[in-house]
Coordinates of C-alpha atoms in Angstrom, one line a residue:
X1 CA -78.3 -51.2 -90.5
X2 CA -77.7 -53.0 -87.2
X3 CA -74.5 -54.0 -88.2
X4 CA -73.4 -50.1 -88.9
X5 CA -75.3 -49.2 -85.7
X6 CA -72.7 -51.9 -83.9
X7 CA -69.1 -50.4 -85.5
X8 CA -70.4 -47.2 -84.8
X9 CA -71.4 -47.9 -80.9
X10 CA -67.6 -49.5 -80.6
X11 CA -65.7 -46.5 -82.7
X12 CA -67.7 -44.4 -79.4
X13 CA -66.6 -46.7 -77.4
X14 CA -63.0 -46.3 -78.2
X15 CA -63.6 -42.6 -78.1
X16 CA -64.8 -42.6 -74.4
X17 CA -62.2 -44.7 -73.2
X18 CA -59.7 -42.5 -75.3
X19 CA -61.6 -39.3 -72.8
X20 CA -61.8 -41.0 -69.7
X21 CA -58.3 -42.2 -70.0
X22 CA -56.7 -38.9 -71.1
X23 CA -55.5 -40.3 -74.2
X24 CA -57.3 -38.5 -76.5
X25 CA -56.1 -35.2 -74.4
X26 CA -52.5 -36.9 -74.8
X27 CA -53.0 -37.5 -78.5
X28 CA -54.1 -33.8 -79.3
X29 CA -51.5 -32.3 -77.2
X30 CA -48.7 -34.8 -79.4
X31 CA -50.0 -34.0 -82.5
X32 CA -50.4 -30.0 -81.4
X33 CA -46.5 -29.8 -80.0
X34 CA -45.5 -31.5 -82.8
X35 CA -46.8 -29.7 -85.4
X36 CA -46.1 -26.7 -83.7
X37 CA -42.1 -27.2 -82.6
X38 CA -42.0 -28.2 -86.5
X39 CA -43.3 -24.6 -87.6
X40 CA -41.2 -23.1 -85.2
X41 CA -38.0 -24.7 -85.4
X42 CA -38.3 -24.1 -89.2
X43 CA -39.0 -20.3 -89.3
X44 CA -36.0 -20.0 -86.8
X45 CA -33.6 -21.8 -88.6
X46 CA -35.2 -19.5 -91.8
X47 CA -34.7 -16.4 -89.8
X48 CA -31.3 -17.5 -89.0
X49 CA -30.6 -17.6 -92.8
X50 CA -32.2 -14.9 -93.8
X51 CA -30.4 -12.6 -91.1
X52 CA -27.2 -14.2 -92.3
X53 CA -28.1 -12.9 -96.0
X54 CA -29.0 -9.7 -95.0
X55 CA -25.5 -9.4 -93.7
X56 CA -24.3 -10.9 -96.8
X57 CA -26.0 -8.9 -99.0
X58 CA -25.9 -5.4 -96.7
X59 CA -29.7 -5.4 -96.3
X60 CA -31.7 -4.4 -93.0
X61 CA -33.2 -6.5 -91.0
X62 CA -36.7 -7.3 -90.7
X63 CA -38.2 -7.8 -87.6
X64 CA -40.4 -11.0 -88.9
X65 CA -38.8 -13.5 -91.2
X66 CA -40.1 -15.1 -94.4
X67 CA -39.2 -11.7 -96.2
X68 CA -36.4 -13.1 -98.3
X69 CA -37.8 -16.4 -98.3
X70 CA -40.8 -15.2 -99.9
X71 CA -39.1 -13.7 -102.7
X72 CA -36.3 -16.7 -103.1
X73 CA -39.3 -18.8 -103.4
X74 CA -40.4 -17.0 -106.6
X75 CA -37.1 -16.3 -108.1
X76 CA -36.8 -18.5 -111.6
X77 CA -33.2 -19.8 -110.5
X78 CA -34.6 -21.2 -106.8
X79 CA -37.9 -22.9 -109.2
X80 CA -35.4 -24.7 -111.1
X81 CA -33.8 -26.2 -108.0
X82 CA -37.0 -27.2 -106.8
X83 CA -38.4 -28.9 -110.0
X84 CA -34.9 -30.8 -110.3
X85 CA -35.5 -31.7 -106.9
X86 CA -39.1 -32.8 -107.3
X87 CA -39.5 -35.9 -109.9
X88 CA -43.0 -35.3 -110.7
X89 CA -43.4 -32.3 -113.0
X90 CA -47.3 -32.5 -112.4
X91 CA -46.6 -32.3 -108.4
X92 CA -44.1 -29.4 -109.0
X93 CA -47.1 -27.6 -110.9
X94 CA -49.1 -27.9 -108.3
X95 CA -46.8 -26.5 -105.4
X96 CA -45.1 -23.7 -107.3
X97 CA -47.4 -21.3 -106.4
X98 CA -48.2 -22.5 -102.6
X99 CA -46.6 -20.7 -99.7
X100 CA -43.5 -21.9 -97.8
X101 CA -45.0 -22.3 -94.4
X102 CA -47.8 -23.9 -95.7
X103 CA -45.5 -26.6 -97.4
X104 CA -43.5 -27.3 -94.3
X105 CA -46.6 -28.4 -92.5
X106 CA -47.1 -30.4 -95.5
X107 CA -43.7 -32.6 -95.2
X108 CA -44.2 -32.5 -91.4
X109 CA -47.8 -34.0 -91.6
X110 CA -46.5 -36.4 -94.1
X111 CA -43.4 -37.6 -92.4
X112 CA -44.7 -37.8 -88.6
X113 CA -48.0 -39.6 -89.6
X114 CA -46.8 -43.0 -89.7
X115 CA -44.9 -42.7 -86.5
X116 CA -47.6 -41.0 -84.4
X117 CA -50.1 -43.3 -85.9
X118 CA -48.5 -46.8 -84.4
X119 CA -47.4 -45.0 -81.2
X120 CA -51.0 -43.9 -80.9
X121 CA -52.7 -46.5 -82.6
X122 CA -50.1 -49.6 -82.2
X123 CA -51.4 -51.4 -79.0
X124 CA -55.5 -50.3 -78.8
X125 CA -56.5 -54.3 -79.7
X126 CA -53.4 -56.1 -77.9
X127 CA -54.0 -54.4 -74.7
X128 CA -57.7 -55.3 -75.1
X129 CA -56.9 -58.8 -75.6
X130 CA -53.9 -59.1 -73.0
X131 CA -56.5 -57.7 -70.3
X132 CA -59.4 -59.8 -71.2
X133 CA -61.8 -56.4 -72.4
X134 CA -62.3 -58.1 -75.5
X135 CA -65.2 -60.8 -74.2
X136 CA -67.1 -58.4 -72.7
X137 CA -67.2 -56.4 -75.8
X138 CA -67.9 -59.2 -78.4
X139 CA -70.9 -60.6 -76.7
X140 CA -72.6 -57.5 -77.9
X141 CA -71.1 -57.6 -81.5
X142 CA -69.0 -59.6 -84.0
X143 CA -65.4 -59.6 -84.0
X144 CA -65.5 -58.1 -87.2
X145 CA -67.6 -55.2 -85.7
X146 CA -65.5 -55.1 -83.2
X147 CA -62.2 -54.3 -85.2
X148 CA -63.4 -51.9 -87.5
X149 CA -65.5 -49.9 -84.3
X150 CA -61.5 -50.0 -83.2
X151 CA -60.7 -48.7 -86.9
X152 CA -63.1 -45.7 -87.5
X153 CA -62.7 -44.6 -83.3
X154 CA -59.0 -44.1 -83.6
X155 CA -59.3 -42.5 -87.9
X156 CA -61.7 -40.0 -86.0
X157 CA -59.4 -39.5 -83.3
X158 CA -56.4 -38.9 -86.1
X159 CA -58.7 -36.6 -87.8
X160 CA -59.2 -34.3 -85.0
X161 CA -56.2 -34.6 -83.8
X162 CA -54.7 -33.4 -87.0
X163 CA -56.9 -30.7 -87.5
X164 CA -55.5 -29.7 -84.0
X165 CA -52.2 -29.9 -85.5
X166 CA -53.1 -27.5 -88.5
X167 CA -54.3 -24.4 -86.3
X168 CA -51.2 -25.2 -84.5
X169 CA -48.9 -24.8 -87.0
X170 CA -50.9 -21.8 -88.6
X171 CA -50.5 -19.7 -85.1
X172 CA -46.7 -20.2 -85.3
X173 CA -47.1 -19.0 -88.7
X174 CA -49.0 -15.9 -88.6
X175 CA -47.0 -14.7 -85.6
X176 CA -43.7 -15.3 -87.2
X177 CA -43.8 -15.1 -90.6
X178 CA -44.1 -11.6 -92.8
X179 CA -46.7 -11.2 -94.6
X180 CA -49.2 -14.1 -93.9
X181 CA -52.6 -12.7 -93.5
X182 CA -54.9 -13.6 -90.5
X183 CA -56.7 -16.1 -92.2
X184 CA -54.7 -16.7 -95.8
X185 CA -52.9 -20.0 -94.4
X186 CA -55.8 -21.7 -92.3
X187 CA -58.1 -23.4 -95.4
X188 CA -54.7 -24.6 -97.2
X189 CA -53.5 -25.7 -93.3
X190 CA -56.6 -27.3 -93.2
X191 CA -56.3 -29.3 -96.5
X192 CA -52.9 -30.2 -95.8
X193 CA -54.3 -32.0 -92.8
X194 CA -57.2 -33.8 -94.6
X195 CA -54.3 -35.2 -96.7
X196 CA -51.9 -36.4 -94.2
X197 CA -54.9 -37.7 -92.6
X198 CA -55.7 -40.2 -95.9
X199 CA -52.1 -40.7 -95.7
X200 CA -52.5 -42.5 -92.3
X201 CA -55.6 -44.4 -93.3
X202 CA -52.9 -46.8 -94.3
X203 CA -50.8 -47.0 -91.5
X204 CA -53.7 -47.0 -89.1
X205 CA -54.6 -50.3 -90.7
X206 CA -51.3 -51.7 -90.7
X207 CA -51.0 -51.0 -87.3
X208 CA -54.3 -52.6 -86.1
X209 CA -53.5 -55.4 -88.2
X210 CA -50.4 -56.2 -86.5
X211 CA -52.3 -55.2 -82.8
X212 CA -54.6 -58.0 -83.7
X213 CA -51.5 -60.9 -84.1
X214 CA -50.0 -59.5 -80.6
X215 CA -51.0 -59.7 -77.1
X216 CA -48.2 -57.4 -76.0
X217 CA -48.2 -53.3 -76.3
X218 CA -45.0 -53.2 -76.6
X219 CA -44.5 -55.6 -79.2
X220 CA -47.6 -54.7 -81.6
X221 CA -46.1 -50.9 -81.1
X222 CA -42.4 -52.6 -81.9
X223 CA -43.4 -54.2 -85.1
X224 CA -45.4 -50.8 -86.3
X225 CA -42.5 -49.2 -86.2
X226 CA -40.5 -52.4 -88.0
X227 CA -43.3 -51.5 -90.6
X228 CA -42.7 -48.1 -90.5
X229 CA -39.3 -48.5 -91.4
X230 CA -39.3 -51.6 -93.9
X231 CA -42.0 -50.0 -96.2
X232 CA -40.3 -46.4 -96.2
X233 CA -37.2 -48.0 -97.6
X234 CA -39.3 -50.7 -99.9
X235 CA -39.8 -48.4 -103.0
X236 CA -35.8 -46.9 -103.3
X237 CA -34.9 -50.5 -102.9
X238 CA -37.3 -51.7 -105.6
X239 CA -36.3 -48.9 -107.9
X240 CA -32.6 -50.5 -107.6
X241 CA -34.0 -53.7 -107.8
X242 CA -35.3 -52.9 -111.3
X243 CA -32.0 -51.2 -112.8
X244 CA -29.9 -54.4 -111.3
X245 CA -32.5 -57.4 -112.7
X246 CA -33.9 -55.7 -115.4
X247 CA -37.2 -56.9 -114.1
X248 CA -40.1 -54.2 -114.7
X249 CA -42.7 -56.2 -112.8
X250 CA -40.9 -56.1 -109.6
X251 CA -42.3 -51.9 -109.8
X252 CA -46.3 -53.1 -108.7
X253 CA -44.9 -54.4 -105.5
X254 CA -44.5 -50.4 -105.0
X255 CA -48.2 -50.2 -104.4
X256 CA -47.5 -52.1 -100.9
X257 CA -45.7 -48.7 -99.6
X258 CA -48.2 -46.1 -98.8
X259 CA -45.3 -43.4 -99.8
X260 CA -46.4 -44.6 -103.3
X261 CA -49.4 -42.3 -102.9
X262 CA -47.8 -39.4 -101.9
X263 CA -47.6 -37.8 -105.2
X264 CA -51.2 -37.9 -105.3
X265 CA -51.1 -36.3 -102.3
X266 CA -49.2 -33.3 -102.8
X267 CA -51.2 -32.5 -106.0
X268 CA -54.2 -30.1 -106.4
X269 CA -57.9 -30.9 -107.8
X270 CA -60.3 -34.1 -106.4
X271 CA -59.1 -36.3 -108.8
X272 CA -55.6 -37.3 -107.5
X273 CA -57.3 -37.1 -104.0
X274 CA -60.2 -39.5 -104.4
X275 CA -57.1 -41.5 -106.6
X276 CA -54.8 -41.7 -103.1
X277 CA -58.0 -42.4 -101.3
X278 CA -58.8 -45.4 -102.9
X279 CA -55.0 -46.6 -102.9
X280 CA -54.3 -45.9 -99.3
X281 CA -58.1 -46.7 -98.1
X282 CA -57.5 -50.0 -99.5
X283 CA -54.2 -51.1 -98.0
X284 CA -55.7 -49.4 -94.8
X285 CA -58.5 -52.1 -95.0
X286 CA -56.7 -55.1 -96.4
X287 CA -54.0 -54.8 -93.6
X288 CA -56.4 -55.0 -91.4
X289 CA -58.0 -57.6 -92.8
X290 CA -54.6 -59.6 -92.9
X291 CA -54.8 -59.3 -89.2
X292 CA -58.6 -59.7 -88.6
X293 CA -58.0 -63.2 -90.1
X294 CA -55.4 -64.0 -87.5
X295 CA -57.7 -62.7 -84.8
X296 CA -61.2 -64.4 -85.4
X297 CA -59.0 -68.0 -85.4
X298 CA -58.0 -67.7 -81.6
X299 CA -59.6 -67.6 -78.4
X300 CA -60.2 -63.9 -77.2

């Protein structure tokens, strides 16, 4: 129990530094624009379409878009696009009958949480160790305690901040969009968010781990984004590696990426959820691990 007490007085730790530094402020507000110049951009680019096909088609305008889109979405011709599009027939089940603006927060969340993650997340232990704030922490606690108050401070953090993200994105909705009800998006906004949020479980242990290797910021943030970059391209390039070799086993080294999740992700019901969980909670904690075991062999 002490031990738990300990992780949890350093994840507060992290969070009161985050508040009296601004940079939880600054981390809401990134995740909030974000999410919300995503939604935006989007619909416009929809409207612009859909004004375009009005013309087209000698239809009047509607003063909101998502009119047309709506309808496109359900048409059989546009559902056969989509499932040719999507590789997993169980995932397209699950998102057929989803609403547009609910799915483009989706893709956002899951495409910007590996990036925000290290520029948030990338340099929280290697500025502690560059400026020496480690030894006054660690003679209260382990190391071990230490890192993992670091990891459950900043997954908090994420988790907020994300949920931030969601209302965002469901504002910009329900004032642009036709036909969204007041309060029809917000619980699947809401899930979306708890999913991207698993999603960067992963990455925010990839990027402590590499934090606790570097004494520099700016090079623990450097090789995050390396990482980001290497693992997003790892599964196309193993896929090519099997059709050239002929080598079936080089497919498990998938399970390195956390994109290898994702169709768990986008999929309804507890069961793929506690599945990507488990897969992305445990590359969260081994890569942190990897660079824990770096960390407790030199001199803070």
């Amino acid at each position: 129990m002490k031990t738990l007490y300990r992780i949890w007085q350093n994840a507060v730790g992290e969070w009161t530094d985050a508040i009296r530094s601004r940079r939880a402020l600054v981390l809401l507000l990134l995740y909030l624009a974000s999410a919300a110049c995503c939604m935006y951009g989007t619909i416009s680019i929809l409207g612009r379409m859909e004004a375009e096909l009005a013309q087209v088609l000698q239809l009047p305008e509607s003063e909101k878009t998502g009119v047309v889109s709506a309808t496109l979405w359900k048409s059989k011709p546009f559902q056969r696009m989509v499932r040719a599009g999507v590789r997993n027939d169980l995932v397209y089940n699950d998102i057929a009958g989803r609403h547009p603006a609910e799915l483009v927060y989706a893709w956002f969340a899951f495409f910007c949480a590996p990036l925000l993650v290290v520029l948030v997340a990338g340099n929280r232990v290697s500025d502690d160790l560059r400026s020496g704030a480690v030894r006054y922490s660690i003679v209260r606690c382990t190391r071990a305690e230490w890192s993992l108050g670091k990891y459950f401070g900043q997954a908090t953090m994420i988790a907020c901040a994300l949920a931030v993200s969601a209302v965002g994105a469901w504002i910009v909705a329900v004032c642009r969009l036709s036909g969204v009800g007041a309060f029809e998006l917000l619980p699947a906004m809401f899930g979306w968010g708890l999913r991207a949020w698993i999603y960067s479980l992963a990455w925010l242990g990839i990027a402590l781990g590499l934090s606790h290797v570097c004494r520099s910021g700016s090079r623990a943030t450097s090789l995050g984004i390396f990482a980001v970059v290497l693992l997003a391209i790892l599964p196309p390039l193993l896929r090519k590696s099997v059709e050239w070799t002929g080598c079936a086993w080089l497919e498990n080294f998938d399970l390195l990426a956390p994109a290898s999740a994702k169709d768990y992700l986008w999929r309804r019901g507890c069961a793929p959820l506690a599945a990507a969980l488990c897969q992305l909670g445990t590359l969260g904690f081994a890569s942190l691990a990897l660079g824990y075991a770096v960390f407790r062999r030199r001199d803070a």
